[in-house]
Short mmCIF file of C-alpha atoms in Angstrom, two decimals:
data_model
loop_
_atom_site.label_atom_id
_atom_site.label_comp_id
_atom_site.label_asym_id
_atom_site.label_seq_id
_atom_site.Cartn_x
_atom_site.Cartn_y
_atom_site.Cartn_z
CA MET A 1 0.00 0.00 0.00
CA ALA A 2 1.59 3.24 -1.17
CA ILE A 3 0.90 6.39 0.85
CA GLY A 4 1.25 10.06 -0.05
CA SER A 5 5.04 9.94 0.05
CA GLY A 6 5.12 7.12 -2.49
CA LEU A 7 6.59 4.60 -0.03
CA ASP A 8 4.81 1.26 -0.16
CA VAL A 9 4.34 0.17 3.46
CA ALA A 10 3.92 -3.46 2.42
CA LYS A 11 7.39 -3.40 0.85
CA ALA A 12 9.10 -1.26 3.48
CA VAL A 13 9.87 -4.15 5.85
CA GLU A 14 11.85 -7.21 4.77
CA PRO A 15 12.97 -10.06 7.04
CA ASP A 16 16.46 -8.60 7.57
CA ARG A 17 16.10 -4.91 6.68
CA VAL A 18 13.79 -1.90 6.78
CA HIS A 19 13.45 1.04 4.41
CA ARG A 20 14.77 4.29 5.88
CA GLY A 21 11.46 6.05 5.12
CA VAL A 22 9.93 4.09 7.99
CA TYR A 23 11.87 6.43 10.29
CA SER A 24 12.13 9.66 8.31
CA ASP A 25 8.91 10.01 6.32
CA PRO A 26 6.34 12.38 7.95
CA ALA A 27 3.51 10.65 6.08
CA ILE A 28 4.52 7.32 7.65
CA PHE A 29 4.47 8.95 11.09
CA GLU A 30 0.94 10.23 10.56
CA LEU A 31 -0.17 6.74 9.55
CA GLU A 32 1.50 5.33 12.70
CA MET A 33 -0.59 7.67 14.83
CA GLU A 34 -3.74 6.34 13.19
CA ARG A 35 -2.96 2.65 12.93
CA ILE A 36 -0.76 2.02 15.95
CA PHE A 37 -1.05 4.61 18.71
CA ASN A 38 -4.78 5.21 18.29
CA LYS A 39 -5.39 1.47 18.71
CA VAL A 40 -2.86 -0.29 20.95
CA TRP A 41 -2.80 -0.33 24.74
CA THR A 42 -0.76 2.68 25.88
CA TYR A 43 0.75 3.02 29.36
CA VAL A 44 -0.97 5.92 31.09
CA GLY A 45 0.47 5.81 34.60
CA HIS A 46 0.46 4.02 37.93
CA GLU A 47 -2.52 3.85 40.26
CA SER A 48 -0.43 5.37 43.06
CA GLN A 49 -0.15 8.59 41.02
CA VAL A 50 -3.85 9.16 41.76
CA LYS A 51 -4.18 7.95 45.34
CA ASN A 52 -7.05 10.18 46.38
CA VAL A 53 -10.43 10.83 44.82
CA GLY A 54 -10.03 13.70 42.36
CA ASP A 55 -6.28 13.25 41.88
CA TYR A 56 -5.31 13.57 38.22
CA TRP A 57 -2.33 13.36 35.88
CA THR A 58 -2.23 14.54 32.30
CA VAL A 59 -0.65 12.36 29.63
CA GLN A 60 -0.36 11.98 25.87
CA ILE A 61 -1.71 8.98 23.93
CA GLY A 62 -0.61 9.29 20.34
CA ARG A 63 -1.62 12.84 19.47
CA GLN A 64 -4.40 12.90 22.07
CA PRO A 65 -4.05 14.85 25.34
CA MET A 66 -5.65 12.74 28.08
CA ILE A 67 -6.38 12.85 31.82
CA MET A 68 -5.95 9.95 34.25
CA VAL A 69 -8.18 10.66 37.27
CA ARG A 70 -9.43 8.85 40.39
CA HIS A 71 -13.23 8.77 40.44
CA SER A 72 -15.44 8.76 43.55
CA ASP A 73 -15.97 4.98 43.30
CA ARG A 74 -12.14 4.59 43.53
CA SER A 75 -11.89 3.47 39.88
CA VAL A 76 -9.28 5.08 37.64
CA ARG A 77 -10.77 6.82 34.61
CA VAL A 78 -9.01 8.08 31.49
CA LEU A 79 -10.67 11.03 29.75
CA TYR A 80 -9.85 13.19 26.77
CA ASN A 81 -8.37 16.47 27.98
CA ARG A 82 -10.95 18.50 26.07
CA CYS A 83 -14.08 20.41 27.00
CA PRO A 84 -17.04 19.36 24.81
CA HIS A 85 -18.21 22.98 24.60
CA ARG A 86 -15.51 24.98 22.77
CA GLY A 87 -12.69 22.44 22.82
CA ALA A 88 -10.44 24.00 25.45
CA MET A 89 -8.06 21.69 27.32
CA LEU A 90 -9.46 21.11 30.78
CA TYR A 91 -6.02 20.93 32.38
CA GLY A 92 -2.82 22.53 31.19
CA ASP A 93 -0.71 21.41 34.15
CA ARG A 94 0.83 18.02 34.84
CA CYS A 95 -1.10 16.98 37.94
CA GLY A 96 -3.35 18.10 40.77
CA ASN A 97 -6.70 17.42 42.39
CA ALA A 98 -10.04 18.20 40.78
CA GLY A 99 -11.68 19.01 44.12
CA LYS A 100 -15.45 19.00 43.69
CA GLY A 101 -15.13 18.37 39.97
CA ILE A 102 -13.41 19.26 36.72
CA ILE A 103 -14.09 22.88 35.76
CA CYS A 104 -13.24 24.34 32.37
CA SER A 105 -11.37 27.61 32.80
CA TYR A 106 -12.92 29.10 29.65
CA HIS A 107 -16.69 29.09 30.32
CA SER A 108 -16.91 27.23 33.65
CA TRP A 109 -18.61 24.08 32.42
CA GLN A 110 -18.34 21.55 35.26
CA PHE A 111 -17.83 17.80 35.06
CA ASP A 112 -17.63 14.86 37.42
CA THR A 113 -14.41 12.83 37.41
CA ASP A 114 -16.06 10.21 35.21
CA GLY A 115 -16.61 12.90 32.54
CA ARG A 116 -20.34 13.42 33.20
CA CYS A 117 -21.44 17.03 32.78
CA LYS A 118 -22.68 18.35 36.16
CA ALA A 119 -23.40 22.01 35.47
CA ILE A 120 -23.52 24.51 32.62
CA PRO A 121 -23.65 28.23 33.44
CA LEU A 122 -26.87 29.83 32.16
CA ASP A 123 -27.85 26.48 30.72
CA LYS A 124 -31.16 27.77 29.33
CA GLY A 125 -29.16 29.28 26.52
CA TYR A 126 -28.51 25.75 25.22
CA LEU A 127 -32.06 24.42 25.35
CA GLY A 128 -33.16 23.15 21.96
CA THR A 129 -29.59 23.14 20.61
CA ARG A 130 -27.26 20.28 19.72
CA LEU A 131 -25.59 20.59 23.14
CA ALA A 132 -28.61 20.52 25.41
CA PRO A 133 -28.08 19.92 29.16
CA GLY A 134 -28.23 16.21 29.94
CA ASP A 135 -27.29 15.18 26.42
CA PRO A 136 -24.33 12.70 26.33
CA ALA A 137 -22.63 15.11 23.92
CA SER A 138 -22.18 17.44 26.91
CA ASN A 139 -19.94 14.91 28.67
CA VAL A 140 -16.18 14.71 28.45
CA LYS A 141 -15.31 11.84 26.13
CA ALA A 142 -13.63 8.85 27.77
CA ALA A 143 -11.02 6.48 26.39
CA GLU A 144 -12.71 3.48 24.79
CA ARG A 145 -11.00 0.99 27.09
CA VAL A 146 -9.11 1.29 30.39
CA ASP A 147 -7.53 -1.53 32.37
CA SER A 148 -4.65 -2.10 34.76
CA TYR A 149 -2.26 -4.87 35.68
CA ARG A 150 -0.50 -4.96 39.07
CA GLY A 151 -1.33 -1.25 39.46
CA PHE A 152 -0.01 -0.16 36.04
CA VAL A 153 -2.79 1.59 34.10
CA PHE A 154 -3.24 1.29 30.34
CA ALA A 155 -5.78 2.80 27.96
CA SER A 156 -6.77 2.12 24.37
CA LEU A 157 -8.54 4.61 22.12
CA ALA A 158 -10.03 1.74 20.08
CA ALA A 159 -13.21 -0.10 21.06
CA ASP A 160 -11.95 -3.39 19.62
CA GLY A 161 -8.76 -5.35 20.09
CA PRO A 162 -7.17 -7.87 22.45
CA SER A 163 -7.70 -7.50 26.19
CA LEU A 164 -4.86 -5.95 28.15
CA LEU A 165 -3.87 -9.34 29.59
CA ASP A 166 -3.82 -10.95 26.14
CA TRP A 167 -1.87 -8.02 24.69
CA LEU A 168 0.75 -8.15 27.45
CA GLY A 169 1.16 -11.91 27.10
CA PRO A 170 4.36 -13.29 28.65
CA ALA A 171 5.81 -9.76 28.73
CA ARG A 172 3.67 -9.07 31.79
CA ILE A 173 6.63 -10.52 33.69
CA ALA A 174 7.95 -6.95 33.64
CA PHE A 175 5.34 -5.98 36.22
CA ASP A 176 5.28 -9.31 38.04
CA ASP A 177 9.04 -9.19 38.57
CA MET A 178 8.93 -5.59 39.79
CA CYS A 179 6.00 -6.07 42.18
CA ASP A 180 7.08 -9.47 43.46
CA ARG A 181 10.36 -7.90 44.63
CA ALA A 182 8.28 -5.85 47.08
CA PRO A 183 7.61 -7.63 50.39
CA GLU A 184 4.04 -6.30 50.21
CA GLY A 185 3.63 -7.35 46.58
CA GLU A 186 3.09 -3.79 45.35
CA VAL A 187 5.09 -0.78 44.22
CA GLU A 188 4.33 2.91 44.42
CA VAL A 189 5.51 5.57 42.02
CA VAL A 190 8.07 8.20 42.96
CA PRO A 191 6.05 11.20 41.75
CA THR A 192 8.83 13.06 39.96
CA CYS A 193 10.04 11.76 36.61
CA PHE A 194 12.72 12.77 34.12
CA ARG A 195 11.27 14.03 30.84
CA VAL A 196 13.58 14.03 27.83
CA ILE A 197 12.82 15.13 24.27
CA GLN A 198 14.96 13.18 21.81
CA GLN A 199 15.61 14.64 18.36
CA SER A 200 14.92 11.34 16.63
CA ASN A 201 12.20 8.94 15.59
CA TRP A 202 10.55 6.93 18.37
CA LYS A 203 11.51 3.55 16.90
CA ILE A 204 15.23 4.30 17.17
CA PHE A 205 14.95 4.55 20.96
CA LEU A 206 13.02 1.28 21.27
CA GLU A 207 15.48 -0.62 19.07
CA ASN A 208 18.35 0.58 21.23
CA GLN A 209 16.82 -0.71 24.46
CA LEU A 210 17.51 -4.37 23.67
CA ASP A 211 20.61 -3.84 21.54
CA ALA A 212 23.18 -5.85 23.49
CA LEU A 213 26.00 -4.98 21.10
CA HIS A 214 26.08 -1.21 21.63
CA PRO A 215 26.85 -0.88 25.41
CA ALA A 216 30.47 -2.00 25.16
CA VAL A 217 30.97 0.43 22.27
CA THR A 218 28.81 3.46 23.05
CA HIS A 219 29.37 3.46 26.82
CA GLU A 220 32.88 1.99 27.00
CA SER A 221 34.57 5.24 28.04
CA THR A 222 32.22 5.76 30.98
CA GLY A 223 32.47 2.13 32.05
CA ARG A 224 36.25 2.17 31.83
CA ALA A 225 36.53 5.36 33.90
CA ALA A 226 34.26 3.94 36.62
CA GLY A 227 36.26 0.69 36.64
CA GLU A 228 39.51 2.59 37.09
CA VAL A 229 38.10 4.38 40.13
CA GLU A 230 36.83 1.09 41.56
CA ARG A 231 40.29 -0.45 41.24
CA ALA A 232 41.96 2.63 42.73
CA ILE A 233 39.70 2.45 45.78
CA GLU A 234 40.41 -1.26 46.20
CA LYS A 235 44.16 -0.63 45.87
CA LYS A 236 43.96 1.62 48.90
CA GLY A 237 42.18 -1.09 50.86
CA GLY A 238 38.67 0.25 50.40
CA HIS A 239 35.62 -1.08 48.66
CA ALA A 240 33.75 0.89 46.01
CA PRO A 241 30.00 1.35 46.55
CA LEU A 242 27.70 -0.81 44.45
CA SER A 243 26.68 2.26 42.46
CA TYR A 244 30.08 2.24 40.74
CA HIS A 245 29.21 -1.17 39.34
CA PHE A 246 26.20 0.32 37.55
CA LEU A 247 28.66 2.25 35.39
CA SER A 248 31.68 -0.06 35.26
CA ALA A 249 29.44 -2.89 33.97
CA PHE A 250 29.27 -1.02 30.66
CA ALA A 251 32.95 -1.84 30.15
CA THR A 252 32.16 -5.56 30.05
CA PRO A 253 34.13 -6.95 27.06
CA ILE A 254 32.08 -6.94 23.89
CA THR A 255 32.34 -10.74 23.57
CA LYS A 256 30.58 -11.23 26.94
CA TRP A 257 27.36 -9.58 25.75
CA ASP A 258 26.66 -12.62 23.60
CA ASP A 259 26.00 -14.50 26.85
CA PHE A 260 22.70 -12.61 27.13
CA GLN A 261 19.59 -13.83 25.32
CA THR A 262 16.60 -12.13 23.76
CA ILE A 263 13.09 -13.58 23.61
CA GLY A 264 10.54 -11.96 21.31
CA TYR A 265 6.77 -12.29 21.59
CA ARG A 266 3.66 -11.29 19.67
CA HIS A 267 2.86 -7.59 19.27
CA GLY A 268 6.59 -6.75 19.20
CA HIS A 269 7.26 -7.30 22.92
CA CYS A 270 10.69 -8.63 23.87
CA ILE A 271 12.85 -9.56 26.85
CA LEU A 272 16.60 -9.21 27.26
CA THR A 273 17.87 -11.67 29.86
CA GLY A 274 21.03 -11.23 31.88
CA TYR A 275 21.12 -11.03 35.66
CA MET A 276 22.38 -7.65 36.85
CA GLY A 277 24.28 -8.91 39.90
CA LEU A 278 22.16 -7.07 42.45
CA ARG A 279 22.71 -9.55 45.27
CA PRO A 280 26.10 -8.75 46.74
CA ARG A 281 26.56 -10.10 50.24
CA ASP A 282 26.44 -6.65 51.82
CA PRO A 283 24.38 -5.77 54.94
CA ASP A 284 21.69 -3.98 52.86
CA THR A 285 21.03 -6.99 50.66
CA LEU A 286 21.06 -9.41 53.60
CA ALA A 287 18.55 -7.27 55.50
CA TYR A 288 16.33 -7.13 52.41
CA GLU A 289 16.49 -10.91 51.98
CA LYS A 290 15.36 -11.37 55.59
CA VAL A 291 12.33 -9.14 55.00
CA MET A 292 11.53 -10.99 51.77
CA THR A 293 11.88 -14.37 53.49
CA ARG A 294 9.40 -13.32 56.18
CA ALA A 295 6.97 -12.22 53.45
CA TYR A 296 7.32 -15.13 51.02
CA GLY A 297 9.32 -17.94 52.61
CA LYS A 298 12.90 -18.77 51.66
CA ALA A 299 12.19 -20.81 48.53
CA ARG A 300 9.92 -18.17 46.99
CA MET A 301 12.35 -15.40 48.00
CA GLU A 302 15.15 -17.16 46.12
CA GLU A 303 12.90 -17.65 43.11
CA ILE A 304 11.91 -13.96 43.02
CA LEU A 305 15.40 -12.52 43.49
CA GLY A 306 16.87 -14.95 40.96
CA VAL A 307 14.70 -13.85 38.01
CA ASN A 308 16.98 -13.56 35.01
CA ILE A 309 15.80 -10.31 33.41
CA HIS A 310 17.68 -7.20 32.42
CA HIS A 311 15.08 -5.40 30.32
CA VAL A 312 11.50 -5.88 29.06
CA LEU A 313 10.18 -3.93 26.10
CA LEU A 314 6.43 -3.62 25.56
CA TYR A 315 6.02 -2.43 22.00
CA PRO A 316 5.41 0.29 20.94
CA GLY A 317 5.66 2.50 23.98
CA LEU A 318 7.21 1.09 27.13
CA SER A 319 10.63 -0.04 28.37
CA VAL A 320 10.87 -1.62 31.84
CA GLN A 321 13.93 -2.49 33.96
CA SER A 322 12.14 -4.47 36.63
CA PRO A 323 15.11 -5.45 38.85
CA LEU A 324 15.72 -1.74 39.50
CA GLN A 325 12.12 -0.54 39.38
CA GLN A 326 12.67 1.74 36.39
CA LEU A 327 10.21 2.43 33.59
CA ARG A 328 10.45 4.55 30.45
CA ALA A 329 7.30 5.58 28.59
CA VAL A 330 7.67 6.63 24.96
CA ARG A 331 5.48 9.46 23.65
CA PRO A 332 6.07 10.22 19.93
CA LEU A 333 5.69 13.95 19.20
CA GLY A 334 6.70 14.04 15.54
CA VAL A 335 8.65 12.07 12.98
CA ASP A 336 11.89 13.44 14.48
CA ARG A 337 10.84 14.26 18.07
CA THR A 338 10.17 11.78 20.87
CA LEU A 339 9.35 12.42 24.51
CA THR A 340 10.49 9.79 27.01
CA GLU A 341 9.23 9.86 30.58
CA ILE A 342 11.58 8.04 32.96
CA TRP A 343 9.91 6.88 36.18
CA HIS A 344 11.05 4.82 39.14
CA PHE A 345 9.20 3.08 41.94
CA ARG A 346 9.49 2.12 45.58
CA LEU A 347 9.10 -1.51 46.64
CA LYS A 348 6.44 -1.36 49.35
CA GLY A 349 7.76 -2.90 52.54
CA ALA A 350 11.42 -3.01 51.42
CA PRO A 351 14.20 -1.35 53.44
CA GLU A 352 15.04 2.24 52.54
CA ALA A 353 18.52 1.18 51.41
CA ILE A 354 17.02 -0.87 48.58
CA TYR A 355 15.12 2.16 47.35
CA ARG A 356 18.33 4.19 47.51
CA ARG A 357 20.00 1.55 45.36
CA SER A 358 17.42 1.95 42.61
CA LEU A 359 17.57 5.73 43.00
CA ALA A 360 21.33 5.62 42.41
CA TYR A 361 20.79 3.71 39.17
CA TYR A 362 18.02 6.11 38.18
CA ASN A 363 20.35 9.09 38.60
CA LEU A 364 23.58 7.52 37.33
CA VAL A 365 22.25 5.72 34.25
CA ASN A 366 18.79 6.96 33.31
CA SER A 367 19.02 10.65 34.18
CA PRO A 368 19.26 13.05 31.21
CA ALA A 369 22.35 14.49 32.92
CA THR A 370 24.41 11.28 32.83
CA LEU A 371 27.12 10.33 30.38
CA ILE A 372 25.26 7.09 29.64
CA ASN A 373 22.09 8.84 28.53
CA ALA A 374 24.07 11.54 26.70
CA ASP A 375 25.90 8.87 24.69
CA ASP A 376 22.59 7.33 23.63
CA LEU A 377 20.91 10.63 22.81
CA GLU A 378 23.76 11.60 20.52
CA ASN A 379 23.55 8.25 18.72
CA PHE A 380 19.78 8.58 18.33
CA TRP A 381 20.18 12.03 16.75
CA LYS A 382 23.00 10.82 14.49
CA CYS A 383 20.89 7.84 13.40
CA HIS A 384 17.97 10.05 12.51
CA GLN A 385 20.16 12.50 10.60
CA GLY A 386 21.79 9.65 8.68
CA LEU A 387 18.46 8.02 7.87
CA SER A 388 17.16 11.32 6.51
CA SER A 389 20.06 11.48 4.05
CA ASP A 390 20.36 9.90 0.61
CA GLY A 391 23.34 7.78 1.65
CA GLY A 392 21.35 4.55 1.34
CA ASP A 393 17.77 3.33 1.39
CA TRP A 394 17.94 0.45 3.85
CA VAL A 395 18.54 -0.14 7.57
CA SER A 396 20.09 -3.55 8.21
CA PHE A 397 18.91 -5.91 10.95
CA ALA A 398 20.91 -8.82 9.56
CA ARG A 399 23.04 -9.70 12.59
CA HIS A 400 22.53 -13.44 13.27
CA HIS A 401 19.58 -13.45 10.87
CA GLY A 402 18.55 -17.01 10.06
CA HIS A 403 19.71 -18.37 13.44
CA ASP A 404 16.68 -17.43 15.54
CA ILE A 405 14.92 -20.22 17.44
CA GLU A 406 11.19 -20.14 16.75
CA ARG A 407 8.58 -21.69 19.02
CA PRO A 408 4.82 -21.12 19.12
CA GLY A 409 4.30 -17.51 20.14
CA GLU A 410 7.96 -16.62 20.58
CA VAL A 411 11.29 -16.27 18.81
CA SER A 412 14.61 -16.38 20.67
CA SER A 413 18.16 -15.56 19.80
CA ALA A 414 20.35 -18.66 19.49
CA PRO A 415 22.78 -19.63 22.30
CA ASN A 416 25.82 -17.34 22.49
CA GLN A 417 24.16 -14.91 20.10
CA GLY A 418 22.77 -12.39 22.58
CA THR A 419 23.92 -9.51 20.36
CA SER A 420 21.53 -10.71 17.66
CA GLU A 421 19.29 -8.11 16.05
CA ALA A 422 16.35 -10.46 16.60
CA PRO A 423 14.53 -7.91 18.85
CA MET A 424 14.57 -5.33 16.06
CA ARG A 425 13.29 -7.87 13.56
CA ASN A 426 10.49 -8.78 15.97
CA GLN A 427 9.55 -5.13 16.49
CA MET A 428 9.43 -4.40 12.77
CA LYS A 429 7.40 -7.54 12.13
CA ALA A 430 4.80 -6.20 14.59
CA TRP A 431 5.05 -2.71 13.06
CA ALA A 432 4.29 -4.08 9.58
CA LYS A 433 1.29 -6.01 10.92
CA TYR A 434 -0.15 -2.95 12.65
CA MET A 435 0.45 -0.73 9.64
CA SER A 436 -1.15 -3.13 7.14
CA ALA A 437 -4.27 -3.70 9.23
#
């Protein structure tokens, strides 16, 4: 199917390569908004962001400004951030509490937190019109479907499609792993997130998340510097804090990254395995294990803390690092502009030191101020600039192509081929399916 740009979407994705227009063509981006982001389940936020009745957060789904709000019956609703009267956004801020209801700042129309219109000033002026009081057209429109899993709230703007549980499939382990690591079985959001606008197409970011070949190249200088400091501290008889390991791990020899494995699922979801070594025998970890043992028993504690996951990607808009309670939501803004929201979470019932450990990773690796993130952002921009040039028409995903292990519902990289580009092939396979629907 050719679109306005002349690019045939059906021919843009091949088993081992993708046409560059998939990333750089504005017409393709507009079609993605319609056929992907207006239909899939999109991560909206966590239930703990709206603890109290009336609490709200604003968020973007595709091109649609939306509101996540806690209704009086304690359910979480997701509404379009638009007054049905003259179209004004109901909220221009990030978060707050609606108090007695949602009030439009333009003409003071008032709505309940489920979107129902409660009051219209001088409502007699609308009698006999298209927007009569009590007419459903006077209500704030709601997302077609809203659901949550382990406290993580998703919405879909399409009435039809798989249920949230079916759509998540085996990739729901991202949330199981994160929540199970909490002695109380739940997490709560830390209400401040990093927000970064990347000057690149949204797919470039997602492909990088499970690219096991790039860390030893892109982040080698940072990893090497951290390793040198670790060794210097040890030479003087000291012991470097665990946080240094978060950076020095990036200097792992490039050949070692093949020890990881990727597992791809339907809808483009994928897991990168590889245990992050977060169980040193230090007092903080031992204290945490005692709390977990009391909550779950020793056998279950060992099972939970031994989960072999580094990263879970839920295509097309979410990247989760469950062992460190980190989550990145992807919000495409344009063909060459992408907003990522980087959140982290507390494990309810876990010692404060364990939260501080995840906070250190959050600041050292995922913050927009770190060398790690800066390295990636530069590569993303360079990729987009290169793909917008006439230097070639194709993007190659050929690494270890033809060696993938296929089973019903999943495709894995072969043993000792963890740097395979299988995750990218799986993502683009899902992309082509969405786009041709």
